[in-house]
Each structure stands twice: as structure tokens, then as C-alpha cells.
XYZ file of C-alpha atoms in Angstrom:
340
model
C -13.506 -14.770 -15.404
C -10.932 -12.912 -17.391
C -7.411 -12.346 -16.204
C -6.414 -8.774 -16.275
C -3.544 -7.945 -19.185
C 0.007 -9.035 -18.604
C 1.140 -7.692 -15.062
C 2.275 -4.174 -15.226
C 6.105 -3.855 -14.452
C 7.379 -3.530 -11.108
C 8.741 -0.504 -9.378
C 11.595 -2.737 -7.641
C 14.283 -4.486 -9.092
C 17.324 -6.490 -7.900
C 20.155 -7.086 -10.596
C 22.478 -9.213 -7.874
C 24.250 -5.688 -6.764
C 22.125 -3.037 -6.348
C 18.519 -2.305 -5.954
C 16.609 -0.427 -8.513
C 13.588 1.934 -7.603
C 11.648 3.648 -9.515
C 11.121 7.186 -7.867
C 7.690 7.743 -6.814
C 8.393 11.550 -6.125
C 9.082 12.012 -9.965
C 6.125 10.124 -11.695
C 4.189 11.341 -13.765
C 6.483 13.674 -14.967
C 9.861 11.663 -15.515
C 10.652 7.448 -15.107
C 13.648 7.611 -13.304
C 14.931 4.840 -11.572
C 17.621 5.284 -8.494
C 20.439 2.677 -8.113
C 20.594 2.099 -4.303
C 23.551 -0.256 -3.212
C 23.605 0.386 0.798
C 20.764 -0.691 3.158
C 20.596 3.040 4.527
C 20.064 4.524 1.227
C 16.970 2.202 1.094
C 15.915 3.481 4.386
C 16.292 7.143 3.093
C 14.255 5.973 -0.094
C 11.604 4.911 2.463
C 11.558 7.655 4.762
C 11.555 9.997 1.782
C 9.191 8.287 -0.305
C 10.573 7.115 -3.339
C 9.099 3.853 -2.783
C 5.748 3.706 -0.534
C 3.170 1.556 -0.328
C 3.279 -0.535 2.790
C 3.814 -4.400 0.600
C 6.651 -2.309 -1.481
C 8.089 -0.964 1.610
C 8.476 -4.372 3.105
C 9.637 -5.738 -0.221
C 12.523 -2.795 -0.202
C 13.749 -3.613 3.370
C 14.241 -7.202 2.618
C 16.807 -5.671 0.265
C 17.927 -3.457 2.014
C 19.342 -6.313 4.652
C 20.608 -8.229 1.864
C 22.525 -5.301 0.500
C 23.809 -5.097 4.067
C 24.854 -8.502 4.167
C 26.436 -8.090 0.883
C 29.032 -5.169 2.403
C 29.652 -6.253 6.120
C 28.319 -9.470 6.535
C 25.622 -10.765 9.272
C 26.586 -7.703 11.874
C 26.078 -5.326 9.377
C 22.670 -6.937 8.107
C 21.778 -6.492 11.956
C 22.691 -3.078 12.456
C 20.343 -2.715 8.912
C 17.523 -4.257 10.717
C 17.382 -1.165 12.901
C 17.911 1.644 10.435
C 15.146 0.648 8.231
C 12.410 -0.466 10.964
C 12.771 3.522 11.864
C 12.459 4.850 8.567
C 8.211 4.815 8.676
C 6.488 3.790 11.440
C 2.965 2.835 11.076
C 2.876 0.171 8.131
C 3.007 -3.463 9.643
C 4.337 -5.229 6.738
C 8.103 -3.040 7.105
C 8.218 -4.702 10.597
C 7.022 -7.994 9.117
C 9.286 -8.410 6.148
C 12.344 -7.812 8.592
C 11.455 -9.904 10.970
C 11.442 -12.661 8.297
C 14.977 -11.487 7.436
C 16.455 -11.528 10.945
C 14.563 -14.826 11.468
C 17.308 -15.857 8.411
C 19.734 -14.332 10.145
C 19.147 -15.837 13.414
C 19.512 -19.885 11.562
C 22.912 -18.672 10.891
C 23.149 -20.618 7.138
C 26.131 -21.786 5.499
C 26.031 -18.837 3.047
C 24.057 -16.383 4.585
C 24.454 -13.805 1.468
C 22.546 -16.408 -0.641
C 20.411 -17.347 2.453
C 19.135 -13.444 2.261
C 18.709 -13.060 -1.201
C 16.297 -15.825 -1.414
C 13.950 -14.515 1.104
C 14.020 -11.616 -0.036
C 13.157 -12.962 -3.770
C 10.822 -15.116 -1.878
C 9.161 -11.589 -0.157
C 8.625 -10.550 -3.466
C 6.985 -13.174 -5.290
C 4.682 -14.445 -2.444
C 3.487 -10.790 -2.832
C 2.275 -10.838 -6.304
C 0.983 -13.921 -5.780
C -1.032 -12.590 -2.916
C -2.214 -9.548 -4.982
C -3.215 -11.713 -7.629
C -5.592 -14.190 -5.055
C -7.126 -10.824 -3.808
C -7.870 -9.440 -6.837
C -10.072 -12.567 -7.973
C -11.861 -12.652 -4.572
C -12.562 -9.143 -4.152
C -14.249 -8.594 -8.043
C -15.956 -11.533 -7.619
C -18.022 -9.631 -4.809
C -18.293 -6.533 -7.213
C -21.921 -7.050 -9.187
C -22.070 -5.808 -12.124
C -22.353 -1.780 -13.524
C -20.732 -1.065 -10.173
C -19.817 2.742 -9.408
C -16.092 2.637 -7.718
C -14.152 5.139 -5.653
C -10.415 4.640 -4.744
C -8.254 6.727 -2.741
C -4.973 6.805 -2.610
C -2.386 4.796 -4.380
C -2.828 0.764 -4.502
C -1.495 -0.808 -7.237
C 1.375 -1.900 -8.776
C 3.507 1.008 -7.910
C 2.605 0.367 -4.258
C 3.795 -3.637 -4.142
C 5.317 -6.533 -6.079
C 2.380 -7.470 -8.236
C -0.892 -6.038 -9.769
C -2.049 -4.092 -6.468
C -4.290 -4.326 -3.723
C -7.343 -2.119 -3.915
C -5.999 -1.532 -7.692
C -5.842 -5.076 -8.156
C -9.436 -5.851 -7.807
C -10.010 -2.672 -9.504
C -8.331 -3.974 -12.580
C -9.919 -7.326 -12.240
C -13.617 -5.950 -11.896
C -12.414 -4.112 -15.435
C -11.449 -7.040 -16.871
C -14.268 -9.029 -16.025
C -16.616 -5.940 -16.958
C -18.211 -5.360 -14.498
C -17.422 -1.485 -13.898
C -19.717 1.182 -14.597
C -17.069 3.819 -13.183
C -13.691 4.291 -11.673
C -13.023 7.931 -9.344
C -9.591 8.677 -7.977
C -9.419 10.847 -5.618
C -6.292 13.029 -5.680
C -5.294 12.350 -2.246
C -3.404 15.148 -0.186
C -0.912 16.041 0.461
C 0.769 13.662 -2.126
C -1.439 13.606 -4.249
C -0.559 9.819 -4.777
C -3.906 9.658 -6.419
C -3.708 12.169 -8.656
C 0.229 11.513 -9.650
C -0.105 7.489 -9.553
C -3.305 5.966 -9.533
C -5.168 7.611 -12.365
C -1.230 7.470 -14.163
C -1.654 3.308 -13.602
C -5.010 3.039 -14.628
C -4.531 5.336 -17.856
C -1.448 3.193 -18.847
C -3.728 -0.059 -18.767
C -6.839 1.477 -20.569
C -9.200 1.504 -17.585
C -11.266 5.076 -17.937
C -11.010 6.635 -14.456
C -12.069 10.162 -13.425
C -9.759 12.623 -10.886
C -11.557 14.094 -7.946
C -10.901 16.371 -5.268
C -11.426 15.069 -1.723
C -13.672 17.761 -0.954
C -15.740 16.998 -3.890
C -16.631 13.090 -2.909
C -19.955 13.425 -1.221
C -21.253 15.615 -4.104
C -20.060 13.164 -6.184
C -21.846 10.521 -3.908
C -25.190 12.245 -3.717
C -24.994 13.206 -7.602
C -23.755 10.064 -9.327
C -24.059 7.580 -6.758
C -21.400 5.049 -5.422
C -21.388 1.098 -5.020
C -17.890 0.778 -3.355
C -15.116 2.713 -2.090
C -12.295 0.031 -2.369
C -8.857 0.868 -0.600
C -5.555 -0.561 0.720
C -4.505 -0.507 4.282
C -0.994 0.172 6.051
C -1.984 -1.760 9.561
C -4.631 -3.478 10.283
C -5.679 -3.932 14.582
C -7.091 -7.252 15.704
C -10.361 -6.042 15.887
C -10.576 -4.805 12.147
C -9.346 -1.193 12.672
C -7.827 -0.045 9.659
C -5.298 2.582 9.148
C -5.117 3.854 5.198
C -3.847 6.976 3.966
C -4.889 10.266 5.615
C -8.851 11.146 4.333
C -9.917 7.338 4.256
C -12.000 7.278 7.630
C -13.771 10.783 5.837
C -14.647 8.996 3.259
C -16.001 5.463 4.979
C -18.301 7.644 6.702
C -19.445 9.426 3.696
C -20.117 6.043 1.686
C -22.090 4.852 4.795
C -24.179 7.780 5.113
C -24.929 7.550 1.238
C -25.695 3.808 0.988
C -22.226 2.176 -0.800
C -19.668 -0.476 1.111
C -16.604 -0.014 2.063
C -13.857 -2.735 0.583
C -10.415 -3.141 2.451
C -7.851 -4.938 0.368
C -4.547 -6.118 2.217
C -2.291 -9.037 2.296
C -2.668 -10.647 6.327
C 1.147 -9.217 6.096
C -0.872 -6.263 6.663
C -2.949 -7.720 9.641
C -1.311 -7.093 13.552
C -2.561 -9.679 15.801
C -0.581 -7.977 18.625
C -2.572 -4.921 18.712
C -5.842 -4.968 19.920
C -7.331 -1.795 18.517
C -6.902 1.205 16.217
C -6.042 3.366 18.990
C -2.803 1.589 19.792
C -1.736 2.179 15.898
C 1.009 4.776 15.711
C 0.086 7.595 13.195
C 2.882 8.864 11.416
C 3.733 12.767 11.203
C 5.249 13.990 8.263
C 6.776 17.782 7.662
C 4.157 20.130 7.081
C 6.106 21.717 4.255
C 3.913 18.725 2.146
C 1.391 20.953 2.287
C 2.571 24.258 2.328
C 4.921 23.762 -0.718
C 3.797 22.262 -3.870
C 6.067 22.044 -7.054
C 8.255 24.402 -5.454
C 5.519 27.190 -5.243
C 3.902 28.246 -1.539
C 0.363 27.716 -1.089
C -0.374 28.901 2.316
C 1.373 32.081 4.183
C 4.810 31.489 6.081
C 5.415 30.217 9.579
C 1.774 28.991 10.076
C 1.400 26.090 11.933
C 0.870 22.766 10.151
C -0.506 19.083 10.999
C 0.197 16.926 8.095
C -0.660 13.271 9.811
C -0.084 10.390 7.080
C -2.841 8.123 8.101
C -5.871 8.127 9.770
C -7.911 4.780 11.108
C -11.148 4.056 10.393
C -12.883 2.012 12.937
C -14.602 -1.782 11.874
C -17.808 -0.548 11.984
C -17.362 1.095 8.570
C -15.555 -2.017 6.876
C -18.257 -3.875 5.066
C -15.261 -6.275 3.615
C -11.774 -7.163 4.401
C -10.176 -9.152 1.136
C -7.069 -10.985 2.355
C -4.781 -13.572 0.708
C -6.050 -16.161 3.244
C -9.849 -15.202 2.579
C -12.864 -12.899 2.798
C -13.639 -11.338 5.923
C -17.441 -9.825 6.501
C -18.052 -7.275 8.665
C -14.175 -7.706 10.621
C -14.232 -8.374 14.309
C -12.216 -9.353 16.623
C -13.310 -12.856 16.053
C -13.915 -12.793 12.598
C -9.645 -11.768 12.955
C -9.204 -14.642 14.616
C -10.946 -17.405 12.524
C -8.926 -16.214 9.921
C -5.862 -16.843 11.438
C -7.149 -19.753 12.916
């Protein structure tokens, strides 16, 4: 197997003061990086999407607690913990990255400023090491002259490493074994469209742009092996909840004959809730989809639903890729035996 070309840079930084993002909103127009040095401007930069992607967004609150700490101490690290568990709601690993931080807290260290800082560091690395153990299991199940589709935005931009989805994407490349890559541009975003095909054209992977509207022609036309996506939360029965337009499309693949791949750390995985249904679905301000790049697209005061994520039930889920394993066809005790 070949590795995949030096990892691509990281869209979070710590230089011992502040914490550097690189603003999603921007790309691929501008590279500009935000200096954040207060735990609520890293709950803005979640809420507002600078940084997204649920391993990233976990990776930024660890941060964000530590540049807490670094201003008021332990209360002010605790008061943190609630101001960035509310700034997005539905991805598990937010929740599960502070809960390592107030576990910290709780031990009460010696130097709790340097206690912080090294979990967080630790947050981050155990995350690229994760990406990097998923992206060898899940192209080793990709044969070869496989026809891809992705959706949304996996990859580097969206954690600490190589990606999820992305990450076996870049993986099957290097190993050859990909006949095609599709994007789709994912609404209202358009993380696909902005991020993904800006990734994979910055590594030399060839990857086509499509419209979401346009993937079952492009299944019935050209034909599709695997649609391969991340996850935000994922039930204890195998529910998974991805960016809005990813149950659409598991249906689609199963109705033309190609698998469905879900790539996600077991960060990602919540044992406490026992089905898709109990998942809270973020709503986000419909002027996303009214407004894009400052120009209206639909007529004023119409109503809007602009939902971030949808679920798409285990029964479409052909194979869950963790850090901890491969899990076929997930079920509630497939779920299990992996955590067992």
C-alpha cells in the first residue's frame, strides 16, 4: 500500500496564546487565518462556521477551554464549557472533546493551565492518528477502478489530520485504485463545491463538481461503486446524521446498485442514544439560502427551512469505518461489539 503525500496542513493552530483558524467562510477565494484568544470567540467561530467539521469542532473547543483557563483560571474554563457546548448542537464529538476537558478540570492538577493544554494537544493528535487508521481500512475495502461520490466536506479542513471520508478518498488515490472522484456541491454551503474539490485539486486527485440534483443521472449514466461520507452523530443502532442531502443520496446509491461508506472516528459514535430520531437536527438561518455572495436568489420574506443535517437510517449503511474497526451492515449489536 502507498501512503498518501505528506499530510496536508491543518486548519487549526495553537502558538501557546492564541488559536489560529483558518476561515472556512473565505476559502477558495482568500487564506485568511483569524487569531482567536477568548474561548467565546471560538464559540462564535463555531456557531458561525469558520471552523466546521464535527472532529475540528471538537478539536477547537478543547482550545477554547484552555484559552479560558489561560484568562480566569478553572471558573472561567467552566463557565467556557457551557458557551461552546451551545454553539452547534448536533455533532457528538463538541460534547465529547469537552467532556474530556472538564474531566481535567474535575482532577484539579497542580498546574491546571499546562494540565489543559496537553489534552487539548492530545485531542488533536489522537485525531490524525485516527484519520490516518481509517483511511487504510476503508481503501482497503475499495476494489479497484472504483467510481466514488462524496458529499460534503471531509477532509483535512474538517479535522486534525488527512480526513475522514476524504481520507480514504486520498488513500484509494494513492493506492490507485480510483476510476473517479464526484463532489457534490452541497447546499446551502456549498462546502463541496468551496472545499472538497479545493482539497482534492491542491493534492492532484482529478475530481468532478456536481449538482445535487444531478446525482442519480449521474448514477444511471456513469455508474457508481461508493458514495463515501463523514458523519456528525452517530445513534447506537447505526443511524447516521451527515450533512443535509446525505439520506437523498443513500437511497439513490441503493436503488442504483453502489454501497454506502460511513467514515467517523467512535468520537463520533453516541452510545446514549438509541436511535436517529432522538438526534437533534440543527436549524440554521434561512438567509443561507436565500443570499448567496451577497446577491438574492429567491423573492423576499418567503418562508425558509434550511435544516443542517439529515439522518439516514442503518439500513442504507453498507459500512461504518471507525478508528477501533470495520463495522458491516451497523446494528445495534454490531455498535456494541465494537465497543465491547
Amino acid at each position: 500500500m502507498n501512503p498518501p503525500q505528506t499530510e496536508p496542513f491543518c486548519p487549526l493552530r495553537w502558538n501557546g496564546e492564541c488559536l489560529l483558524l483558518l476561515d472556512q467562510r473565505r476559502l477558495p477565494a482568500a487564506e485568511t487565518w483569524l487569531e482567536i484568544d477568548t474561548a467565546g470567540g471560538v464559540a462564535t467561530a463555531i456557531r458561525d462556521m469558520a471552523v466546521r467539521g464535527a472532529p475540528a469542532i471538537g478539536i477547537a473547543a478543547a482550545w477554547g477551554v484552555v484559552l479560558a483557563a489561560q484568562r480566569g483560571g478553572g471558573t472561567a474554563a467552566r463557565d467556557a464549557l457551557v458557551t461552546l457546548a451551545a454553539a452547534r448542537p448536533t455533532a457528538v464529538n463538541l460534547h465529547w472533546a469537552l467532556e474530556r476537558m472538564e474531566r481535567v478540570l474535575a482532577a484539579s492538577p497542580q498546574d491546571l493551565l499546562l494540565a489543559l493544554e496537553a489534552e487539548a494537544r492530545l485531542i488533536q493528535g489522537e485525531d490524525l492518528e485516527q484519520n490516518r487508521t481509517m483511511a487504510r481500512l476503508g481503501a482497503d475495502r475499495i476494489p479497484s477502478g472504483s467510481r466514488v461520490l462524496t458529499h460534503c466536506n471531509t477532509g483535512a479542513l474538517a479535522t486534525g489530520g488527512i480526513g475522514t471520508a476524504l481520507g480514504v478518498i486520498r488513500q484509494a488515490h494513492a493506492d490507485g485504485r480510483l476510476a473517479s472522484v464526484h463532489a457534490t456541491e452541497t447546499r446551502p454551503w456549498m462546502q463541496g463545491a468551496r472545499l472538497t474539490i479545493w482539497e482534492l485539486s491542491r493534492e492532484g486527485i482529478p475530481a468532478s463538481l456536481v449538482t445535487e440534483g444531478a446525482t442519480a443521472h449521474l448514477m444511471k449514466r456513469d455508474g457508481i461503486d461508493w458514495l463515501i461520507v463523514g458523519a456528525d452523530r452517530i445513534a447506537a443502532n447505526g443511524d447516521t446524521a451527515n450533512k443535509i442531502g446525505t439520506y437523498a443520496l443513500a437511497v439513490l446509491a441503493r436503488a442504483h446498485g453502489a454501497k454506502v461508506m460511513v467514515v467517523a472516528p467512535v468520537s463520533t459514535i453516541d452510545m446514549r442514544i438509541e436511535s436517529g430520531e432522538e438526534i437533534p437536527i440543527e436549524m440554521r438561518s434561512g438567509e443561507e439560502i436565500l443570499r448567496a455572495a451577497g446577491l438574492s436568489e429567491a423573492p423576499p420574506g418567503i418562508a425558509v427551512e434550511n435544516p443542517a443535517f439529515d439522518v439516514t437510517p442503518a439500513a442504507f449503511i453498507d459500512l461504518l469505518v471507525t478508528d477501533r474497526g470495520v463495522v458491516e451492515r451497523p446494528s445495534r449489536e454490531a455498535m456494541q461489539r465494537l465497543f465491547s
